[in-house]
PDB file of C-alpha atoms in Angstrom:
ATOM      1  CA  MET A   1      26.123 -22.288  71.480  1.00 49.00           C
ATOM      2  CA  ALA A   2      24.092 -18.959  71.589  1.00 46.00           C
ATOM      3  CA  PRO A   3      25.143 -16.803  74.203  1.00 43.00           C
ATOM      4  CA  THR A   4      22.900 -16.198  77.531  1.00 45.00           C
ATOM      5  CA  VAL A   5      21.129 -12.872  77.777  1.00 40.00           C
ATOM      6  CA  PRO A   6      20.965 -11.378  81.062  1.00 45.00           C
ATOM      7  CA  LEU A   7      17.837 -11.223  83.154  1.00 45.00           C
ATOM      8  CA  ALA A   8      18.321  -7.413  83.500  1.00 47.00           C
ATOM      9  CA  VAL A   9      19.024  -6.861  79.719  1.00 40.00           C
ATOM     10  CA  LEU A  10      15.855  -8.771  79.134  1.00 37.00           C
ATOM     11  CA  ALA A  11      13.690  -6.808  81.567  1.00 49.00           C
ATOM     12  CA  LEU A  12      15.126  -3.490  79.811  1.00 47.00           C
ATOM     13  CA  VAL A  13      13.956  -4.825  76.468  1.00 40.00           C
ATOM     14  CA  ALA A  14      10.558  -5.794  77.678  1.00 46.00           C
ATOM     15  CA  LEU A  15      10.327  -2.494  79.323  1.00 46.00           C
ATOM     16  CA  VAL A  16      11.052  -0.564  75.928  1.00 46.00           C
ATOM     17  CA  ALA A  17       9.253  -3.188  73.498  1.00 44.00           C
ATOM     18  CA  PRO A  18       8.048  -2.709  70.950  1.00 43.00           C
ATOM     19  CA  GLY A  19       9.947   0.304  69.943  1.00 44.00           C
ATOM     20  CA  LEU A  20      13.638  -0.359  71.195  1.00 43.00           C
ATOM     21  CA  GLY A  21      14.824   3.202  70.544  1.00 54.00           C
ATOM     22  CA  VAL A  22      15.027   5.635  73.244  1.00 64.00           C
ATOM     23  CA  ALA A  23      12.872   8.530  73.185  1.00 72.00           C
ATOM     24  CA  PRO A  24      14.552  11.883  71.963  1.00 75.00           C
ATOM     25  CA  GLY A  25      13.509  13.753  75.083  1.00 76.00           C
ATOM     26  CA  CYS A  26      14.990  11.121  77.546  1.00 87.00           C
ATOM     27  CA  ASP A  27      18.411  11.742  78.932  1.00 83.00           C
ATOM     28  CA  SER A  28      18.298   9.361  81.676  1.00 81.00           C
ATOM     29  CA  PRO A  29      20.013   5.811  82.141  1.00 80.00           C
ATOM     30  CA  ALA A  30      17.415   2.881  81.847  1.00 80.00           C
ATOM     31  CA  HIS A  31      17.702   2.033  85.547  1.00 76.00           C
ATOM     32  CA  ARG A  32      16.236   5.553  86.372  1.00 80.00           C
ATOM     33  CA  TRP A  33      13.358   5.548  83.617  1.00 82.00           C
ATOM     34  CA  CYS A  34      10.864   4.747  86.473  1.00 85.00           C
ATOM     35  CA  SER A  35      12.208   6.922  89.274  1.00 80.00           C
ATOM     36  CA  SER A  36       9.950   9.911  88.765  1.00 81.00           C
ATOM     37  CA  ARG A  37       6.933  10.670  86.481  1.00 77.00           C
ATOM     38  CA  ASP A  38       8.534  13.273  84.615  1.00 82.00           C
ATOM     39  CA  VAL A  39      11.274  11.099  83.852  1.00 85.00           C
ATOM     40  CA  ALA A  40       8.887   8.120  82.907  1.00 82.00           C
ATOM     41  CA  VAL A  41       6.961  10.478  80.626  1.00 83.00           C
ATOM     42  CA  ALA A  42      10.220  11.933  78.897  1.00 85.00           C
ATOM     43  CA  CYS A  43      11.175   8.191  78.180  1.00 88.00           C
ATOM     44  CA  GLN A  44       7.909   7.352  77.126  1.00 84.00           C
ATOM     45  CA  VAL A  45       7.635   4.466  79.716  1.00 83.00           C
ATOM     46  CA  GLU A  46       4.989   5.952  81.827  1.00 77.00           C
ATOM     47  CA  SER A  47       2.398   3.085  81.337  1.00 76.00           C
ATOM     48  CA  ARG A  48       5.186   0.733  82.145  1.00 81.00           C
ATOM     49  CA  CYS A  49       6.022   2.075  85.437  1.00 84.00           C
ATOM     50  CA  PRO A  50       3.468   0.572  87.881  1.00 75.00           C
ATOM     51  CA  SER A  51       5.123   2.134  91.214  1.00 76.00           C
ATOM     52  CA  LEU A  52       4.587   5.761  89.948  1.00 74.00           C
ATOM     53  CA  PRO A  53       1.925   7.548  92.302  1.00 69.00           C
ATOM     54  CA  ARG A  54      -1.039   8.612  90.332  1.00 66.00           C
ATOM     55  CA  PRO A  55      -1.343  12.283  89.617  1.00 66.00           C
ATOM     56  CA  ALA A  56      -3.793  14.279  91.850  1.00 78.00           C
ATOM     57  CA  ALA A  57      -7.291  14.241  90.687  1.00 93.00           C
ATOM     58  CA  ALA A  58      -9.597  17.050  90.645  1.00 96.00           C
ATOM     59  CA  PRO A  59     -12.311  16.800  93.647  1.00 97.00           C
ATOM     60  CA  VAL A  60     -15.888  16.113  92.868  1.00 98.00           C
ATOM     61  CA  GLU A  61     -17.756  19.441  93.035  1.00 98.00           C
ATOM     62  CA  LEU A  62     -20.941  19.480  94.654  1.00 98.00           C
ATOM     63  CA  SER A  63     -23.451  22.504  95.097  1.00 98.00           C
ATOM     64  CA  LEU A  64     -26.315  22.757  97.444  1.00 98.00           C
ATOM     65  CA  TYR A  65     -28.988  25.260  96.649  1.00 98.00           C
ATOM     66  CA  TYR A  66     -31.367  24.934  99.515  1.00 98.00           C
ATOM     67  CA  GLU A  67     -33.553  26.559 102.329  1.00 98.00           C
ATOM     68  CA  SER A  68     -32.786  26.387 105.958  1.00 98.00           C
ATOM     69  CA  LEU A  69     -36.374  25.634 107.008  1.00 98.00           C
ATOM     70  CA  CYS A  70     -36.996  23.115 103.916  1.00 98.00           C
ATOM     71  CA  PRO A  71     -37.535  19.700 105.588  1.00 98.00           C
ATOM     72  CA  ALA A  72     -36.371  18.011 102.573  1.00 98.00           C
ATOM     73  CA  CYS A  73     -33.201  20.278 102.171  1.00 98.00           C
ATOM     74  CA  ARG A  74     -32.387  19.649 106.053  1.00 98.00           C
ATOM     75  CA  GLU A  75     -32.641  15.911 105.625  1.00 98.00           C
ATOM     76  CA  PHE A  76     -30.362  15.680 102.621  1.00 98.00           C
ATOM     77  CA  LEU A  77     -27.866  18.001 104.532  1.00 98.00           C
ATOM     78  CA  VAL A  78     -28.088  16.154 107.742  1.00 98.00           C
ATOM     79  CA  LEU A  79     -28.173  12.682 106.722  1.00 98.00           C
ATOM     80  CA  LYS A  80     -26.501  12.517 103.332  1.00 98.00           C
ATOM     81  CA  LEU A  81     -24.174  15.741 102.732  1.00 98.00           C
ATOM     82  CA  PHE A  82     -22.927  15.712 105.850  1.00 98.00           C
ATOM     83  CA  SER A  83     -22.491  12.291 106.539  1.00 97.00           C
ATOM     84  CA  THR A  84     -20.732  11.674 103.114  1.00 98.00           C
ATOM     85  CA  TRP A  85     -18.243  14.709 103.926  1.00 98.00           C
ATOM     86  CA  LEU A  86     -17.058  13.017 107.179  1.00 97.00           C
ATOM     87  CA  LEU A  87     -16.289   9.727 105.355  1.00 97.00           C
ATOM     88  CA  LEU A  88     -14.383  11.071 102.409  1.00 97.00           C
ATOM     89  CA  PRO A  89     -10.898  12.854 102.219  1.00 95.00           C
ATOM     90  CA  ASP A  90     -10.997  16.477 101.929  1.00 93.00           C
ATOM     91  CA  GLU A  91      -9.296  16.350  98.372  1.00 94.00           C
ATOM     92  CA  MET A  92     -12.106  14.246  97.130  1.00 96.00           C
ATOM     93  CA  LEU A  93     -15.310  16.157  97.424  1.00 98.00           C
ATOM     94  CA  SER A  94     -15.816  20.153  97.320  1.00 98.00           C
ATOM     95  CA  ILE A  95     -18.883  21.654  98.744  1.00 98.00           C
ATOM     96  CA  THR A  96     -20.440  24.738  98.078  1.00 98.00           C
ATOM     97  CA  LEU A  97     -23.633  25.645 100.092  1.00 98.00           C
ATOM     98  CA  VAL A  98     -26.190  28.244  98.913  1.00 98.00           C
ATOM     99  CA  PRO A  99     -29.004  29.004 101.235  1.00 98.00           C
ATOM    100  CA  TYR A 100     -31.562  30.758  98.989  1.00 98.00           C
ATOM    101  CA  GLY A 101     -33.959  28.316  97.381  1.00 98.00           C
ATOM    102  CA  ASN A 102     -37.378  29.425  96.337  1.00 98.00           C
ATOM    103  CA  ALA A 103     -36.742  32.937  98.035  1.00 98.00           C
ATOM    104  CA  GLN A 104     -37.557  36.323  96.223  1.00 97.00           C
ATOM    105  CA  GLU A 105     -35.653  39.326  96.284  1.00 97.00           C
ATOM    106  CA  ARG A 106     -37.334  42.706  96.060  1.00 95.00           C
ATOM    107  CA  ASN A 107     -36.426  46.413  95.987  1.00 92.00           C
ATOM    108  CA  VAL A 108     -38.343  48.306  98.207  1.00 89.00           C
ATOM    109  CA  SER A 109     -37.790  52.000  98.460  1.00 87.00           C
ATOM    110  CA  GLY A 110     -34.143  51.559  97.629  1.00 86.00           C
ATOM    111  CA  LYS A 111     -33.496  48.618  99.923  1.00 92.00           C
ATOM    112  CA  LEU A 112     -33.453  45.007  99.024  1.00 96.00           C
ATOM    113  CA  ASP A 113     -35.983  43.012 100.859  1.00 95.00           C
ATOM    114  CA  PHE A 114     -36.317  39.134 100.815  1.00 97.00           C
ATOM    115  CA  GLN A 115     -39.546  36.882 101.166  1.00 97.00           C
ATOM    116  CA  CYS A 116     -39.071  33.127 101.702  1.00 98.00           C
ATOM    117  CA  GLN A 117     -40.859  30.278 101.098  1.00 96.00           C
ATOM    118  CA  HIS A 118     -41.363  29.223 104.709  1.00 97.00           C
ATOM    119  CA  GLY A 119     -41.539  32.845 106.092  1.00 97.00           C
ATOM    120  CA  ALA A 120     -39.367  35.248 107.817  1.00 97.00           C
ATOM    121  CA  GLU A 121     -37.881  32.491 109.970  1.00 98.00           C
ATOM    122  CA  GLU A 122     -36.253  31.029 107.011  1.00 98.00           C
ATOM    123  CA  CYS A 123     -35.055  34.226 105.739  1.00 98.00           C
ATOM    124  CA  LEU A 124     -33.316  34.679 109.266  1.00 98.00           C
ATOM    125  CA  GLY A 125     -31.914  31.208 109.153  1.00 98.00           C
ATOM    126  CA  ASN A 126     -30.540  31.742 105.453  1.00 98.00           C
ATOM    127  CA  MET A 127     -28.989  34.993 106.307  1.00 98.00           C
ATOM    128  CA  MET A 128     -27.369  33.596 109.480  1.00 98.00           C
ATOM    129  CA  GLU A 129     -25.866  30.578 107.508  1.00 98.00           C
ATOM    130  CA  ALA A 130     -24.583  32.908 104.895  1.00 98.00           C
ATOM    131  CA  CYS A 131     -22.868  35.012 107.583  1.00 98.00           C
ATOM    132  CA  LEU A 132     -21.830  32.125 109.161  1.00 98.00           C
ATOM    133  CA  MET A 133     -19.873  31.026 106.258  1.00 98.00           C
ATOM    134  CA  HIS A 134     -18.756  34.462 105.645  1.00 98.00           C
ATOM    135  CA  GLU A 135     -17.149  34.715 109.159  1.00 98.00           C
ATOM    136  CA  ALA A 136     -15.968  31.326 109.253  1.00 98.00           C
ATOM    137  CA  LYS A 137     -14.378  31.275 105.944  1.00 95.00           C
ATOM    138  CA  ASN A 138     -13.165  27.702 106.098  1.00 97.00           C
ATOM    139  CA  PHE A 139     -15.681  24.906 105.371  1.00 98.00           C
ATOM    140  CA  SER A 140     -14.620  22.572 107.608  1.00 97.00           C
ATOM    141  CA  THR A 141     -15.261  25.253 110.460  1.00 98.00           C
ATOM    142  CA  TYR A 142     -18.513  26.105 109.230  1.00 98.00           C
ATOM    143  CA  PHE A 143     -19.982  22.862 107.921  1.00 98.00           C
ATOM    144  CA  PRO A 144     -20.486  21.207 111.560  1.00 98.00           C
ATOM    145  CA  VAL A 145     -22.265  24.321 112.719  1.00 98.00           C
ATOM    146  CA  ILE A 146     -24.577  24.312 110.112  1.00 98.00           C
ATOM    147  CA  PHE A 147     -25.231  20.813 110.444  1.00 98.00           C
ATOM    148  CA  CYS A 148     -25.759  21.482 114.120  1.00 98.00           C
ATOM    149  CA  LEU A 149     -28.239  24.414 113.258  1.00 98.00           C
ATOM    150  CA  GLU A 150     -30.256  22.021 110.592  1.00 98.00           C
ATOM    151  CA  SER A 151     -30.377  19.041 112.554  1.00 98.00           C
ATOM    152  CA  GLY A 152     -31.648  20.809 115.949  1.00 97.00           C
ATOM    153  CA  SER A 153     -34.883  22.089 117.335  1.00 95.00           C
ATOM    154  CA  SER A 154     -34.608  25.360 115.730  1.00 96.00           C
ATOM    155  CA  VAL A 155     -32.348  26.767 113.110  1.00 97.00           C
ATOM    156  CA  THR A 156     -32.260  30.371 114.230  1.00 97.00           C
ATOM    157  CA  LYS A 157     -32.276  29.986 118.042  1.00 97.00           C
ATOM    158  CA  ASN A 158     -29.517  27.121 118.307  1.00 97.00           C
ATOM    159  CA  LEU A 159     -26.576  29.465 116.923  1.00 98.00           C
ATOM    160  CA  GLU A 160     -24.676  30.261 120.189  1.00 97.00           C
ATOM    161  CA  ALA A 161     -25.126  26.665 121.528  1.00 97.00           C
ATOM    162  CA  CYS A 162     -23.919  25.113 118.115  1.00 98.00           C
ATOM    163  CA  LEU A 163     -20.746  27.396 118.211  1.00 98.00           C
ATOM    164  CA  GLN A 164     -19.729  26.385 121.734  1.00 98.00           C
ATOM    165  CA  ILE A 165     -19.856  22.936 120.520  1.00 97.00           C
ATOM    166  CA  TYR A 166     -18.419  22.876 116.989  1.00 98.00           C
ATOM    167  CA  ALA A 167     -16.575  26.260 116.595  1.00 98.00           C
ATOM    168  CA  PRO A 168     -16.132  27.996 119.976  1.00 97.00           C
ATOM    169  CA  GLU A 169     -13.513  30.228 118.299  1.00 97.00           C
ATOM    170  CA  LEU A 170     -16.061  31.942 116.078  1.00 98.00           C
ATOM    171  CA  ASP A 171     -17.732  35.399 117.577  1.00 97.00           C
ATOM    172  CA  SER A 172     -21.444  34.891 117.528  1.00 97.00           C
ATOM    173  CA  GLY A 173     -21.375  38.887 118.189  1.00 97.00           C
ATOM    174  CA  ARG A 174     -19.673  39.380 114.717  1.00 98.00           C
ATOM    175  CA  ILE A 175     -22.159  36.974 112.855  1.00 98.00           C
ATOM    176  CA  ALA A 176     -25.006  38.759 114.583  1.00 98.00           C
ATOM    177  CA  ALA A 177     -23.801  42.063 113.047  1.00 98.00           C
ATOM    178  CA  CYS A 178     -23.532  40.840 109.535  1.00 98.00           C
ATOM    179  CA  VAL A 179     -27.097  39.553 109.935  1.00 98.00           C
ATOM    180  CA  GLN A 180     -28.382  42.748 110.964  1.00 97.00           C
ATOM    181  CA  GLY A 181     -26.228  45.060 108.631  1.00 97.00           C
ATOM    182  CA  ASP A 182     -25.505  45.519 105.032  1.00 97.00           C
ATOM    183  CA  THR A 183     -23.163  42.562 104.677  1.00 98.00           C
ATOM    184  CA  GLY A 184     -25.809  40.259 105.398  1.00 98.00           C
ATOM    185  CA  VAL A 185     -28.113  41.607 102.894  1.00 98.00           C
ATOM    186  CA  ALA A 186     -25.246  41.611 100.268  1.00 98.00           C
ATOM    187  CA  LEU A 187     -24.657  37.907 101.019  1.00 98.00           C
ATOM    188  CA  MET A 188     -28.233  37.095 100.461  1.00 98.00           C
ATOM    189  CA  HIS A 189     -28.255  39.315  97.210  1.00 98.00           C
ATOM    190  CA  HIS A 190     -25.257  36.924  96.243  1.00 98.00           C
ATOM    191  CA  ASN A 191     -27.035  33.933  96.603  1.00 98.00           C
ATOM    192  CA  ALA A 192     -30.005  35.203  94.986  1.00 98.00           C
ATOM    193  CA  GLN A 193     -27.895  35.993  91.700  1.00 98.00           C
ATOM    194  CA  LEU A 194     -26.230  32.190  92.035  1.00 98.00           C
ATOM    195  CA  THR A 195     -29.511  30.756  92.292  1.00 98.00           C
ATOM    196  CA  ALA A 196     -31.061  32.833  89.323  1.00 98.00           C
ATOM    197  CA  ALA A 197     -28.204  31.905  87.138  1.00 98.00           C
ATOM    198  CA  LEU A 198     -28.792  28.059  87.706  1.00 98.00           C
ATOM    199  CA  ASP A 199     -29.048  26.366  83.955  1.00 97.00           C
ATOM    200  CA  PRO A 200     -31.340  24.695  83.910  1.00 98.00           C
ATOM    201  CA  PRO A 201     -33.304  27.004  86.471  1.00 98.00           C
ATOM    202  CA  HIS A 202     -34.089  25.373  89.715  1.00 98.00           C
ATOM    203  CA  GLN A 203     -37.638  23.971  90.034  1.00 97.00           C
ATOM    204  CA  TYR A 204     -37.422  22.664  93.521  1.00 98.00           C
ATOM    205  CA  VAL A 205     -35.066  22.396  96.463  1.00 98.00           C
ATOM    206  CA  PRO A 206     -32.891  20.848  97.656  1.00 98.00           C
ATOM    207  CA  TRP A 207     -31.340  21.635  93.906  1.00 98.00           C
ATOM    208  CA  ILE A 208     -27.857  19.566  93.477  1.00 98.00           C
ATOM    209  CA  THR A 209     -25.154  20.200  90.811  1.00 98.00           C
ATOM    210  CA  VAL A 210     -22.238  18.101  90.380  1.00 98.00           C
ATOM    211  CA  ASN A 211     -19.429  19.207  88.704  1.00 98.00           C
ATOM    212  CA  GLY A 212     -21.337  22.476  87.762  1.00 98.00           C
ATOM    213  CA  LYS A 213     -24.314  20.570  86.038  1.00 98.00           C
ATOM    214  CA  HIS A 214     -27.608  19.503  86.925  1.00 98.00           C
ATOM    215  CA  THR A 215     -29.672  16.535  85.508  1.00 98.00           C
ATOM    216  CA  ASP A 216     -32.720  14.509  86.758  1.00 98.00           C
ATOM    217  CA  GLU A 217     -30.318  11.422  86.810  1.00 98.00           C
ATOM    218  CA  LEU A 218     -27.627  13.344  88.882  1.00 98.00           C
ATOM    219  CA  GLN A 219     -30.362  14.517  91.277  1.00 98.00           C
ATOM    220  CA  ALA A 220     -31.719  11.186  91.756  1.00 98.00           C
ATOM    221  CA  GLN A 221     -28.530   9.319  92.213  1.00 98.00           C
ATOM    222  CA  ALA A 222     -27.323  11.949  94.931  1.00 98.00           C
ATOM    223  CA  GLU A 223     -30.642  11.425  96.773  1.00 98.00           C
ATOM    224  CA  ALA A 224     -30.368   7.875  96.503  1.00 98.00           C
ATOM    225  CA  SER A 225     -26.769   7.290  97.245  1.00 97.00           C
ATOM    226  CA  LEU A 226     -24.645  10.473  97.562  1.00 98.00           C
ATOM    227  CA  LEU A 227     -21.618   8.261  98.664  1.00 97.00           C
ATOM    228  CA  GLY A 228     -21.747   6.151  96.037  1.00 97.00           C
ATOM    229  CA  LEU A 229     -22.325   8.889  93.543  1.00 98.00           C
ATOM    230  CA  VAL A 230     -18.914  10.545  94.334  1.00 98.00           C
ATOM    231  CA  CYS A 231     -17.068   7.598  94.450  1.00 97.00           C
ATOM    232  CA  GLN A 232     -18.072   6.624  91.350  1.00 97.00           C
ATOM    233  CA  LEU A 233     -17.308  10.018  89.396  1.00 98.00           C
ATOM    234  CA  TYR A 234     -14.074  10.627  91.540  1.00 97.00           C
ATOM    235  CA  GLN A 235     -11.009   9.751  89.271  1.00 94.00           C
ATOM    236  CA  GLY A 236      -8.211   9.289  91.861  1.00 93.00           C
ATOM    237  CA  GLU A 237      -7.401   6.445  94.226  1.00 90.00           C
ATOM    238  CA  LYS A 238     -10.585   5.384  95.933  1.00 92.00           C
ATOM    239  CA  PRO A 239     -10.691   5.539  99.920  1.00 93.00           C
ATOM    240  CA  GLU A 240     -12.189   2.477 101.940  1.00 93.00           C
ATOM    241  CA  ALA A 241     -15.160   4.364 102.539  1.00 95.00           C
ATOM    242  CA  CYS A 242     -16.130   3.619  98.569  1.00 95.00           C
ATOM    243  CA  GLY A 243     -16.528  -0.072  99.398  1.00 84.00           C
ATOM    244  CA  GLY A 244     -20.269   0.706  98.955  1.00 45.00           C
ATOM    245  CA  SER A 245     -23.248   2.589 100.058  1.00 41.00           C
ATOM    246  CA  LYS A 246     -26.814   2.747  99.911  1.00 42.00           C
ATOM    247  CA  ALA A 247     -28.883   5.157 101.838  1.00 43.00           C
ATOM    248  CA  PRO A 248     -32.551   5.809 102.686  1.00 41.00           C
ATOM    249  CA  LYS A 249     -34.752   7.841 100.134  1.00 43.00           C
ATOM    250  CA  ILE A 250     -35.580  11.431 101.172  1.00 47.00           C
ATOM    251  CA  PRO A 251     -38.827  13.033 101.067  1.00 51.00           C
ATOM    252  CA  SER A 252     -40.117  15.184  98.036  1.00 55.00           C
ATOM    253  CA  GLY A 253     -38.618  18.332  97.974  1.00 68.00           C
ATOM    254  CA  CYS A 254     -39.821  22.068  98.545  1.00 72.00           C
ATOM    255  CA  ARG A 255     -41.307  23.075  95.170  1.00 70.00           C
ATOM    256  CA  ARG A 256     -42.195  26.593  94.145  1.00 71.00           C
TER     257      ARG A 256
END
């Protein structure tokens, strides 16, 4: 009568099958092979250890090139981008905001001057938001304030009220000094350079890049269902918010 093979032995055989040899870099006993990802990799059994935590996935990187007074930009930022950011964990979506859009930079008597598609008020709004980002540093601090500005009645006149609601720790005087001084000009020059470096060159705003790329398909997907696009591209474990999303179509962008 053939000897009975213990279940534990059968389990170990199944674990290392089809090759019954121990990996050269594996110096742990069999019962420890699934104790950590490093051990599982060394013992070449990573795929057979379902309880191991998944490695951290890179966030989806989204950059929005926009103008502070462009209606389509405001609608995308308020209804699509902000709501998607609220629904997803920080490690899943990384957002860069570049307020400049179709503006033009000129050198007038040795000083930089900017002309904006929607007039001087838009140039002021662009610079205010750039200075706000510069002063706040932290995205989770300044994005709600920008949402407040873009969703309100006036981008340029509601800064104090929006700060009181969303970021009372920020000093509006420092932001005003930035806008009125050389720092604001330098920030806008930087945004002009970022916008000019786009490949392909932007043709309208809002102009969206995803993981450093812009295509007509990515733009259309972001406008139709940004949450769905981010959930589709993210390689890590999906949160409950990725169960499904469909957002209304936004108006046509502001072309040059």
